[in-house]
Amino acid sequence: MLKINNLHATVAGKKVLDGLTLDVPAGQVHAIMGPNGSGKSTLAYVLAGRPGYEVTAGSVSFKDQDLLTLAPEARAQAGVFLGFQYPVEIPGVNNVYLLKAAFNAARKHRGESEVDAFEFLELVRIKMRLMQMDEAFLSRGVNEGFSGGEKKRNEILQMLVLEPALAVLDETDSGLDIDALKIVAQGVNTLRSPERSMILVTHYQRLLDYIKPDQVHVLARGKIIRSGGSELALELEARGYDWLTQV
Amino acid sequence: MTIAQTNAHRLPTNRDEHWKYAKLRGLDTHNFLAAIEPTTTTTSAVASVLPAKIPELTRVVLIDGYFSQHLSDPLPQGLSIKVKNTLPDNKKTRSARVVPQSVDYYFASLNSQHAAQVFEVRLSTQTRYTLEILCIATSGNSYPALDIELYEGATLILIEEHLNATLETFTLTNLSVMLTVGADAKIDYTRVQKQNFSAQYFDTLEITLADRAHCQLVSVASGAAASRSTVLLNHQGTNSALQWQAASLAQGAQVNDAYVRITHSAPGARTKQMFRGIASGRAKIGFNGHMQVTADAPGSSADQSIKCLLTGVEAEANVRPQLEIYTDDVRATHGATVGKLDNNMLFYMLSRGIPEVTAQALLKWAFIADVIAKISLPLVREKIQQSLSAQFPGGAQE
């Protein structure tokens, strides 16, 4: 599904990713953990194609196509979804309109016909129930005035509607209370399938109590320095990162 | 008759403070002759370009400032057309009311000289009308003149739209509106200026609000090569209220300029003013919002929010918020910003697979959505959304 090879990237001229290599096969969930400033969010943004995040070397292959040559919207249409650490508020653009535009853009990309507003609303309602979100959210501006937890739920709602092939969730657990965390995890687990891969960027083990990863990687100084099973996350929780980074 | 030969005040220039950003080039040699009365051929041509009728509105059509009985609905009692040379004596004061006090009244004065007819709307006490006035410019000069008076407790919903008969023909429109809102009366006024990109458009709107009068004004200007709106409003009565919203959309090489002076002259007057401008291409938007609270207006409130968005490399916006306060008992806020599309918002939408053109259109639409939302009649609001949709491909949300 996703093959990252020797990826180097800079942000505002500063080297952040320094030879990162990662392989996420279809159907697997990988967690990326690491200390602050290690490059986790940069990796997420590079995969989504954020302007200002410059790839200086290496390659990223997604479903056997060169992801780095695609514009951000083309990456999303091809099936890459970024769950933002800080979801952006867009006053004046209502939630359901954005969702429908995104949903239909993906369908158009696949050569499918667009769905009308009524049909789309039916679909969204089902997903909203899963996320325990009130329908009133649909008519509000995108993330406008949402609490931190509501914003994160909204990110997962978008993911459930768009059903991406690869979801990169950047610290989706941050700012969530335990109940919200369970709901978000339930949303993520609903979407797990043999055709779909996920990357969970997180600081803490607690998210992994609810979403069992196939692999855990430690990212430090712009590269993966350790990989293991879910037990690695427990070890990190107990010992911190120092034992890995103080080489 | 050229401008140099008229007796009116001199033509404004860009050296005049309130006219700095208006496009005035060529006017000094323009021939401001009165408009020619439309022929039956002209009327037929206009008939074919009129927008679909909205059932709940009484339609009035003015062609180059002349009332078209043929294209208008039967006029209900209280609406009348006065041919200028037959105006009763007391109506002769209309010219006197627009004797130039400053260069800002120049175009109103010119209108009072050249308009052959004045369309009068008089709403007697406690009556209610819903009215659509379509001003169609066909060629040359056009001098629509409206005189609107609401007596005590009357309500008027007014939609005023400015269009051209053709897509290319040059026209120069000079509209003058005098609006008096009586005690406890209420006007809900939507103005749409969507002339062709060869046209030049000027308007002067003079408003007086009596005790507890309420005025809600929404203006959407997206047409004309060059346009200039002058609004001169006086809160003459106590506890009168104004909600003024405007969207100015300029593209290509368009120049849209507006000067709005709001004077609070009586206690308890309230104003909420919102201006949103989007300039793309090489377009220029000017907005000068001048609010004055006199010493006679304690307990007033004045809120002003001015925002412009530049989406073209060479686009320009010149905004000037002004609050002038001469009493201590006042609540006033103001803010003015000029900026570009927010990159974070844009990337967020791109990351959801929304094409860039659509994402930009959504953000632009969102920028003016608060203004459009103030249009109270749903059918009118939808119609305006549709008419703007070409400028916001995929962005105009219902």
XYZ file of C-alpha atoms in Angstrom:
645
model
C 0.000 0.000 0.000
C 2.547 2.594 1.155
C 6.288 2.364 0.658
C 8.464 5.193 1.902
C 12.103 4.935 0.988
C 14.959 7.077 2.351
C 12.725 10.168 2.615
C 14.412 13.494 3.287
C 12.339 16.632 3.788
C 12.867 20.195 4.902
C 10.546 22.814 6.331
C 11.572 26.458 5.905
C 15.048 25.257 4.949
C 15.429 23.134 8.096
C 16.024 19.419 7.702
C 13.274 17.470 9.487
C 13.075 14.073 7.829
C 16.447 12.484 7.358
C 16.263 9.190 5.513
C 12.954 7.784 6.717
C 12.022 4.350 5.426
C 8.664 2.722 6.167
C 6.514 0.035 4.587
C 2.825 -0.154 5.478
C 1.161 -3.136 3.762
C -2.559 -3.188 2.956
C -4.772 -4.073 5.893
C -2.273 -3.011 8.557
C -2.323 -0.303 11.193
C 1.041 1.194 12.092
C 1.636 3.513 15.010
C 4.369 6.116 14.856
C 5.561 7.402 18.190
C 8.425 9.639 19.106
C 9.549 12.644 21.118
C 8.512 16.193 20.306
C 10.167 17.581 17.203
C 11.116 14.187 15.831
C 9.291 14.730 12.517
C 5.986 12.883 13.068
C 3.682 15.687 11.925
C 6.096 16.563 9.131
C 5.763 13.035 7.814
C 1.965 13.352 7.899
C 2.053 16.661 6.033
C 4.572 15.410 3.477
C 2.301 12.472 2.692
C -0.673 14.822 2.278
C 1.345 17.228 0.099
C 1.256 20.348 2.237
C 2.972 23.301 0.518
C 6.148 24.358 2.318
C 7.134 20.787 3.167
C 9.831 20.135 0.616
C 11.002 16.650 -0.220
C 14.717 16.817 -1.014
C 15.378 13.102 -1.557
C 13.741 9.695 -1.422
C 10.491 8.312 -2.731
C 6.942 7.539 -1.636
C 4.939 4.945 -3.464
C 1.202 4.642 -2.783
C -0.673 1.804 -4.486
C 2.256 1.569 -6.899
C 2.092 5.200 -7.984
C 4.521 7.990 -7.165
C 2.641 9.925 -4.492
C 5.052 12.850 -4.477
C 4.177 13.890 -8.029
C 0.503 14.354 -7.141
C -1.121 17.604 -6.005
C -2.701 17.487 -2.514
C -6.234 17.171 -3.882
C -5.162 14.403 -6.268
C -3.618 12.473 -3.360
C -6.886 12.736 -1.445
C -8.897 11.671 -4.475
C -6.558 8.700 -4.886
C -7.378 7.655 -1.319
C -5.002 9.413 1.100
C -6.652 11.006 4.122
C -4.953 13.202 6.685
C -6.623 13.578 10.063
C -5.310 16.901 11.313
C -3.742 17.405 14.701
C -5.312 20.862 14.701
C -8.376 20.749 12.443
C -8.882 24.084 10.697
C -11.965 26.221 11.314
C -13.594 27.479 8.129
C -16.424 29.871 9.006
C -19.037 30.270 6.294
C -18.388 26.879 4.646
C -20.805 24.468 6.167
C -19.763 21.018 7.243
C -22.143 19.049 5.084
C -21.295 21.076 1.994
C -17.580 20.424 2.428
C -18.202 16.731 3.037
C -20.425 16.403 -0.010
C -17.964 18.269 -2.228
C -15.149 16.001 -1.006
C -17.240 12.850 -1.383
C -18.295 13.726 -4.914
C -14.771 14.759 -5.926
C -13.561 11.258 -4.984
C -16.449 9.635 -6.850
C -15.773 11.733 -9.911
C -12.123 10.694 -9.751
C -13.202 7.045 -9.764
C -15.489 7.662 -12.731
C -18.640 7.294 -10.634
C -21.643 9.596 -10.766
C -22.106 12.262 -8.106
C -24.705 11.680 -5.412
C -27.436 14.193 -4.750
C -27.941 16.040 -1.483
C -30.707 13.761 -0.234
C -28.807 10.546 -0.869
C -25.682 12.017 0.699
C -27.506 13.136 3.804
C -28.767 9.611 4.398
C -25.220 8.312 4.221
C -23.834 10.967 6.549
C -26.552 10.413 9.126
C -25.491 6.781 9.532
C -21.868 7.777 10.067
C -22.847 10.541 12.479
C -24.734 8.123 14.661
C -21.606 6.012 14.869
C -19.608 9.020 16.010
C -22.421 10.075 18.385
C -22.559 13.469 16.754
C -25.611 15.698 16.690
C -26.988 16.480 13.236
C -26.798 20.165 14.050
C -23.066 19.915 13.353
C -23.792 19.459 9.683
C -25.153 22.947 9.179
C -22.423 24.661 11.175
C -19.271 26.097 9.640
C -16.483 23.544 9.286
C -15.088 23.072 12.817
C -16.346 26.548 13.668
C -16.704 26.900 17.415
C -16.247 23.152 17.900
C -14.542 21.982 21.083
C -11.242 20.123 20.702
C -13.034 16.783 21.039
C -15.743 17.730 18.548
C -13.111 18.693 16.014
C -11.426 15.322 16.329
C -14.736 13.496 16.007
C -15.440 15.555 12.936
C -12.129 14.436 11.441
C -13.066 10.803 11.976
C -16.544 11.454 10.563
C -14.936 12.799 7.406
C -12.733 9.729 7.241
C -15.730 7.414 7.640
C -17.566 9.196 4.833
C -14.594 9.313 2.455
C -13.430 5.744 3.208
C -9.798 6.336 2.200
C -7.331 3.586 1.300
C -4.708 5.170 3.551
C -5.549 7.182 6.652
C -2.831 9.159 8.387
C -4.145 10.318 11.746
C -1.938 12.935 13.307
C -2.356 12.911 17.097
C -6.066 12.272 16.821
C -6.035 11.351 20.516
C -4.672 14.659 21.752
C -7.210 16.753 23.623
C -9.706 13.907 23.984
C -11.259 12.768 27.227
C -11.568 9.058 27.759
C -15.149 8.798 26.459
C -14.342 10.752 23.313
C -11.234 8.643 22.834
C -13.346 5.489 22.853
C -15.753 6.929 20.290
C -12.921 8.027 18.031
C -11.255 4.630 18.374
C -14.541 2.938 17.536
C -14.772 5.029 14.369
C -11.232 4.091 13.373
C -11.774 0.402 14.117
C -14.953 0.409 12.026
C -12.892 1.338 9.042
C -10.222 -1.323 9.480
C -10.229 -3.697 6.557
C -7.819 -5.827 4.505
C -7.883 -3.168 1.750
C -7.107 -0.246 3.995
C -3.994 0.923 5.827
C -3.629 3.370 8.661
C -0.838 5.328 10.245
C -1.501 6.571 13.757
C 0.801 9.317 14.907
C 0.641 9.512 18.663
C 2.575 10.425 21.769
C 0.822 8.073 24.089
C 0.112 4.412 24.554
C -3.502 5.012 25.672
C -4.852 5.314 22.076
C -3.275 1.943 21.355
C -5.332 0.397 24.150
C -8.330 0.885 21.881
C -6.755 0.567 18.436
C -4.451 -2.388 18.294
C -1.548 -1.621 15.913
C 0.172 -4.264 13.818
C 3.460 -2.444 14.216
C 4.861 0.358 16.314
C 7.716 2.565 15.070
C 9.796 5.078 16.929
C 10.655 8.169 14.955
C 13.547 10.280 16.186
C 15.732 12.850 14.455
C 13.851 12.336 11.216
C 14.166 8.593 10.836
C 12.731 5.358 12.197
C 15.075 4.155 14.917
C 13.129 1.207 16.255
C 10.207 -0.944 15.101
C 8.328 -3.645 16.926
C 4.947 -5.046 17.855
C 2.399 -3.426 20.126
C 4.531 -4.363 23.138
C 7.001 -1.672 22.051
C 4.415 0.990 22.837
C 4.052 -0.405 26.354
C 7.776 -0.352 26.812
C 7.920 3.270 25.631
C 5.181 4.157 28.059
C 7.207 2.635 30.878
C 10.693 3.807 29.929
C 10.204 6.927 27.773
C 12.313 7.633 24.695
C 15.668 8.425 26.259
C 16.939 4.869 26.231
C 16.459 4.828 22.445
C 17.595 8.320 21.544
C 20.657 8.636 23.766
C 23.036 6.780 21.548
C -24.421 69.870 -22.683
C -21.023 69.019 -21.254
C -20.182 69.026 -17.634
C -18.429 72.349 -17.899
C -21.704 73.916 -19.009
C -23.895 72.689 -16.159
C -24.642 74.898 -13.227
C -24.106 72.150 -10.703
C -21.163 71.768 -8.411
C -17.961 70.715 -10.091
C -17.240 67.147 -11.081
C -15.399 65.282 -8.321
C -11.792 64.347 -8.950
C -9.465 61.848 -7.305
C -8.040 64.729 -5.311
C -11.320 64.922 -3.405
C -11.009 62.939 -0.174
C -14.139 60.844 -0.695
C -13.439 60.173 -4.366
C -9.806 59.100 -4.163
C -10.359 55.597 -5.473
C -13.339 56.104 -7.812
C -12.733 55.721 -11.521
C -13.595 59.115 -12.947
C -11.391 59.197 -16.036
C -13.181 60.396 -19.167
C -16.098 61.976 -17.325
C -14.813 65.504 -17.896
C -15.479 65.123 -21.593
C -18.596 62.968 -21.291
C -21.822 64.363 -22.628
C -24.364 64.141 -19.811
C -27.433 64.733 -21.986
C -30.795 63.561 -20.719
C -31.719 59.998 -21.600
C -33.747 59.301 -24.705
C -37.240 57.971 -24.062
C -37.345 54.298 -25.021
C -39.103 53.312 -28.240
C -41.352 50.276 -28.589
C -38.406 48.471 -30.206
C -36.251 49.206 -27.158
C -39.021 48.047 -24.837
C -39.355 44.785 -26.767
C -35.608 44.229 -26.553
C -35.685 44.853 -22.795
C -38.633 42.485 -22.381
C -36.484 39.654 -23.700
C -33.733 40.159 -21.104
C -35.820 40.666 -18.000
C -35.099 38.164 -15.243
C -37.779 35.704 -14.191
C -40.481 37.296 -12.136
C -40.717 36.590 -8.432
C -44.425 36.047 -7.740
C -44.659 37.799 -4.388
C -43.180 41.080 -5.683
C -44.885 43.868 -7.596
C -42.602 44.542 -10.532
C -41.719 47.999 -11.775
C -39.458 48.396 -14.798
C -37.561 51.563 -15.572
C -35.817 51.704 -18.944
C -33.036 54.293 -18.965
C -34.879 55.896 -16.070
C -38.278 55.958 -17.841
C -41.185 54.034 -16.365
C -42.344 51.211 -18.652
C -46.020 50.621 -18.125
C -45.902 47.797 -20.629
C -43.337 45.781 -18.655
C -44.496 46.712 -15.156
C -47.266 45.238 -13.050
C -50.325 47.418 -12.448
C -49.292 49.940 -9.831
C -51.013 49.589 -6.493
C -52.322 52.696 -4.775
C -49.498 54.758 -3.385
C -47.105 54.179 -6.244
C -46.971 56.742 -8.978
C -44.777 58.088 -11.681
C -44.298 61.810 -11.979
C -43.117 63.348 -15.175
C -40.775 65.999 -14.010
C -42.232 68.956 -15.878
C -45.671 68.203 -14.445
C -44.589 67.775 -10.852
C -46.820 69.740 -8.495
C -45.224 72.727 -6.882
C -44.336 70.979 -3.668
C -42.384 68.346 -5.609
C -40.176 70.957 -7.158
C -38.362 70.873 -3.892
C -36.746 67.596 -4.937
C -34.167 69.563 -6.892
C -33.710 71.868 -3.967
C -33.145 68.908 -1.628
C -30.199 67.817 -3.681
C -28.622 71.207 -4.165
C -25.002 70.290 -3.729
C -23.774 70.699 -0.191
C -20.495 69.167 -1.208
C -18.997 67.398 -4.166
C -20.579 64.179 -2.816
C -23.943 65.431 -4.069
C -22.699 66.148 -7.558
C -24.229 63.108 -9.253
C -27.518 63.475 -7.355
C -27.656 67.055 -8.505
C -26.945 66.035 -12.070
C -29.726 63.462 -11.809
C -32.195 66.071 -10.608
C -31.396 68.175 -13.644
C -31.627 65.426 -16.231
C -34.091 62.836 -14.956
C -37.265 63.222 -17.005
C -39.343 61.291 -14.501
C -39.350 60.604 -10.800
C -40.781 57.313 -9.618
C -42.594 57.919 -6.373
C -43.428 55.380 -3.740
C -45.559 56.610 -0.885
C -46.614 54.133 1.742
C -49.388 55.446 3.902
C -49.575 54.678 7.595
C -49.451 50.980 8.514
C -49.404 49.756 4.875
C -47.079 47.128 3.491
C -45.648 46.612 -0.007
C -43.210 44.225 -1.569
C -41.740 45.838 -4.612
C -39.164 44.993 -7.245
C -37.715 47.855 -9.246
C -35.700 46.809 -12.263
C -33.571 49.554 -13.769
C -32.451 48.562 -17.245
C -29.889 50.668 -19.082
C -29.948 50.222 -22.851
C -27.551 52.816 -24.283
C -26.084 56.217 -23.478
C -27.108 57.955 -20.285
C -29.681 56.777 -17.824
C -31.111 58.771 -14.911
C -33.346 56.650 -12.718
C -34.826 58.763 -9.917
C -36.692 57.233 -6.994
C -38.451 59.094 -4.257
C -39.592 56.774 -1.487
C -41.442 57.764 1.610
C -42.774 55.491 4.307
C -45.255 57.032 6.684
C -45.727 55.947 10.268
C -45.661 52.218 10.785
C -45.445 51.344 7.084
C -43.320 48.444 5.835
C -41.610 48.165 2.481
C -39.663 45.242 1.110
C -37.794 46.612 -1.851
C -35.591 44.804 -4.330
C -33.784 47.155 -6.678
C -31.794 45.656 -9.502
C -29.564 47.335 -12.093
C -28.938 45.555 -15.351
C -28.123 46.249 -18.979
C -30.110 45.272 -22.040
C -26.984 43.954 -23.743
C -23.704 42.459 -22.628
C -21.433 44.974 -24.362
C -23.074 48.341 -24.917
C -21.595 51.241 -22.977
C -24.058 52.974 -20.682
C -23.692 55.536 -17.954
C -26.209 55.180 -15.168
C -26.694 57.899 -12.623
C -29.226 56.777 -10.044
C -30.591 58.990 -7.328
C -32.720 57.623 -4.504
C -34.262 59.684 -1.747
C -35.651 57.561 1.036
C -37.540 58.810 4.055
C -38.489 56.242 6.656
C -41.138 57.561 9.028
C -41.681 56.843 12.686
C -41.935 53.110 13.451
C -41.711 52.372 9.728
C -39.504 49.649 8.373
C -37.703 49.144 5.082
C -35.977 45.971 3.972
C -33.975 47.105 0.963
C -31.889 44.873 -1.285
C -29.915 46.436 -4.079
C -28.170 44.432 -6.780
C -25.895 46.075 -9.318
C -25.034 43.673 -12.103
C -24.418 45.843 -15.124
C -22.234 44.761 -18.027
C -18.474 45.196 -17.998
C -18.586 48.185 -20.371
C -20.933 50.175 -18.165
C -20.262 53.034 -15.803
C -22.519 53.263 -12.803
C -23.038 55.950 -10.171
C -25.623 56.079 -7.469
C -26.501 58.387 -4.618
C -28.754 57.151 -1.872
C -29.977 59.665 0.680
C -31.794 58.219 3.680
C -33.491 59.851 6.610
C -34.687 57.739 9.528
C -37.364 59.061 11.886
C -38.105 57.925 15.466
C -37.785 54.151 15.834
C -37.508 53.728 12.076
C -35.738 50.590 10.960
C -33.680 50.219 7.809
C -32.105 46.999 6.658
C -30.014 47.465 3.541
C -28.181 44.773 1.603
C -26.149 45.783 -1.412
C -24.451 43.387 -3.807
C -22.335 45.024 -6.505
C -20.612 42.830 -9.048
C -21.135 44.638 -12.335
C -19.933 47.632 -14.370
C -16.438 48.527 -15.514
C -16.512 51.290 -12.952
C -19.020 51.885 -10.206
C -19.353 54.328 -7.400
C -21.963 54.308 -4.647
C -22.564 57.213 -2.346
C -24.776 56.634 0.682
C -25.661 59.564 2.930
C -27.780 58.503 5.865
C -29.066 60.463 8.812
C -30.473 58.955 11.987
C -32.729 61.932 12.534
C -35.150 60.282 14.938
C -34.545 58.753 18.323
C -33.887 55.015 18.616
C -33.726 54.465 14.862
C -31.833 51.430 13.621
C -29.762 50.682 10.568
C -28.329 47.376 9.485
C -26.180 47.968 6.448
C -24.474 45.125 4.628
C -22.630 45.244 1.341
C -20.670 42.873 -0.829
C -18.493 44.245 -3.581
C -17.079 41.782 -6.080
C -14.621 43.063 -8.624
C -12.726 41.110 -11.247
C -10.675 41.827 -14.367
C -10.005 45.561 -14.423
C -13.198 46.587 -12.619
C -13.153 49.462 -10.166
C -15.844 49.440 -7.452
C -15.839 52.317 -5.031
C -18.198 53.303 -2.235
C -18.513 56.110 0.242
C -20.983 55.693 3.091
C -21.592 58.476 5.578
C -23.855 57.669 8.485
C -24.756 60.422 10.910
C -26.265 59.702 14.312
C -28.156 62.897 15.113
C -30.594 61.708 17.779
C -30.395 59.689 20.997
C -30.375 55.906 20.878
C -29.540 55.547 17.166
C -28.055 52.190 16.292
C -25.938 51.199 13.289
C -24.424 47.903 12.321
C -22.331 48.154 9.205
C -20.677 45.278 7.395
C -18.675 45.542 4.196
C -17.083 42.625 2.388
C -15.076 43.099 -0.800
C -13.332 40.576 -3.032
C -10.944 41.891 -5.674
C -9.450 39.497 -8.192
C -7.360 40.001 -11.334
C -6.349 43.671 -11.540
C -9.553 44.900 -9.944
C -9.743 47.681 -7.391
C -12.152 48.062 -4.516
C -12.506 51.209 -2.481
C -14.595 51.631 0.630
C -14.773 54.662 2.858
C -17.124 54.179 5.788
C -17.619 57.345 7.765
C -19.741 57.134 10.912
C -20.429 60.196 12.940
C -22.080 60.311 16.356
C -22.994 63.884 17.168
C -23.303 65.414 20.620
C -27.106 65.126 20.176
C -26.955 61.338 19.979
C -26.134 59.910 23.424
C -26.927 56.238 23.884
C -25.974 55.477 20.278
C -24.193 52.408 19.085
C -22.042 52.155 15.991
C -20.464 48.913 14.850
C -18.376 48.756 11.741
C -16.751 45.681 10.220
C -14.853 46.036 6.961
C -13.023 43.156 5.319
C -11.489 42.778 1.893
C -10.012 39.773 0.200
C -7.426 40.060 -2.550
C -7.286 37.051 -4.847
C -5.385 38.599 -7.744
C -1.680 39.421 -7.821
C -2.444 42.954 -8.997
C -5.745 43.361 -7.165
C -6.086 46.308 -4.833
C -8.316 47.276 -1.921
C -8.383 50.625 -0.216
C -10.542 50.667 2.867
C -11.002 53.443 5.335
C -13.014 53.010 8.517
C -13.832 56.267 10.266
C -15.597 56.792 13.553
C -16.129 60.338 14.649
C -17.712 60.610 18.103
C -18.801 63.737 19.944
C -20.559 62.227 22.952
C -19.316 60.129 25.866
C -22.355 57.896 26.036
C -21.744 55.671 23.034
C -20.818 52.106 22.253
C -18.664 51.835 19.162
C -16.546 49.161 17.520
C -14.712 49.085 14.258
C -12.345 46.822 12.422
C -10.871 46.750 8.959
C -8.741 44.077 7.328
C -7.365 43.388 3.874
C -5.924 39.948 3.268
C -5.526 36.966 1.011
C -7.162 33.554 1.041
C -6.134 31.636 4.135
C -3.576 28.980 3.141
C -4.468 26.720 6.069
C -8.134 26.680 5.093
C -7.229 26.116 1.466
C -4.938 23.181 2.261
C -7.524 21.655 4.566
C -10.023 21.532 1.721
C -7.446 20.290 -0.802
C -6.536 17.521 1.634
C -10.167 16.405 1.390
C -9.874 16.073 -2.385
C -11.743 19.248 -3.251
C -10.321 20.757 -6.461
C -8.418 24.001 -5.933
C -10.820 26.108 -8.006
C -13.759 24.841 -5.959
C -11.915 25.292 -2.676
C -11.114 28.896 -3.558
C -14.712 29.489 -4.628
C -15.988 28.049 -1.346
C -13.723 30.334 0.641
C -14.724 33.366 -1.400
C -18.380 32.534 -1.016
C -17.892 32.058 2.713
C -16.366 35.533 2.807
C -19.578 37.172 1.590
C -22.030 34.623 3.002
C -22.910 36.814 5.992
C -24.023 39.579 3.650
C -26.083 37.320 1.391
C -27.701 35.664 4.410
C -29.231 39.020 5.343
C -31.451 39.020 2.245
C -34.740 38.227 3.869
C -36.821 36.848 0.983
C -35.656 33.282 0.269
C -36.542 33.443 -3.432
C -34.587 36.662 -3.850
C -31.655 35.226 -1.947
C -31.623 32.121 -4.142
C -31.845 34.229 -7.276
C -28.860 36.320 -6.217
C -26.902 33.200 -5.298
C -27.595 31.793 -8.738
C -26.650 35.001 -10.477
C -23.321 35.050 -8.642
C -22.573 31.369 -9.123
C -20.511 31.980 -12.262
C -18.069 33.938 -10.118
C -17.957 31.146 -7.541
C -17.881 27.889 -9.519
C -18.963 25.196 -7.085
C -18.732 27.614 -4.188
C -22.173 29.168 -3.803
C -23.802 27.187 -1.006
C -27.518 27.004 -0.668
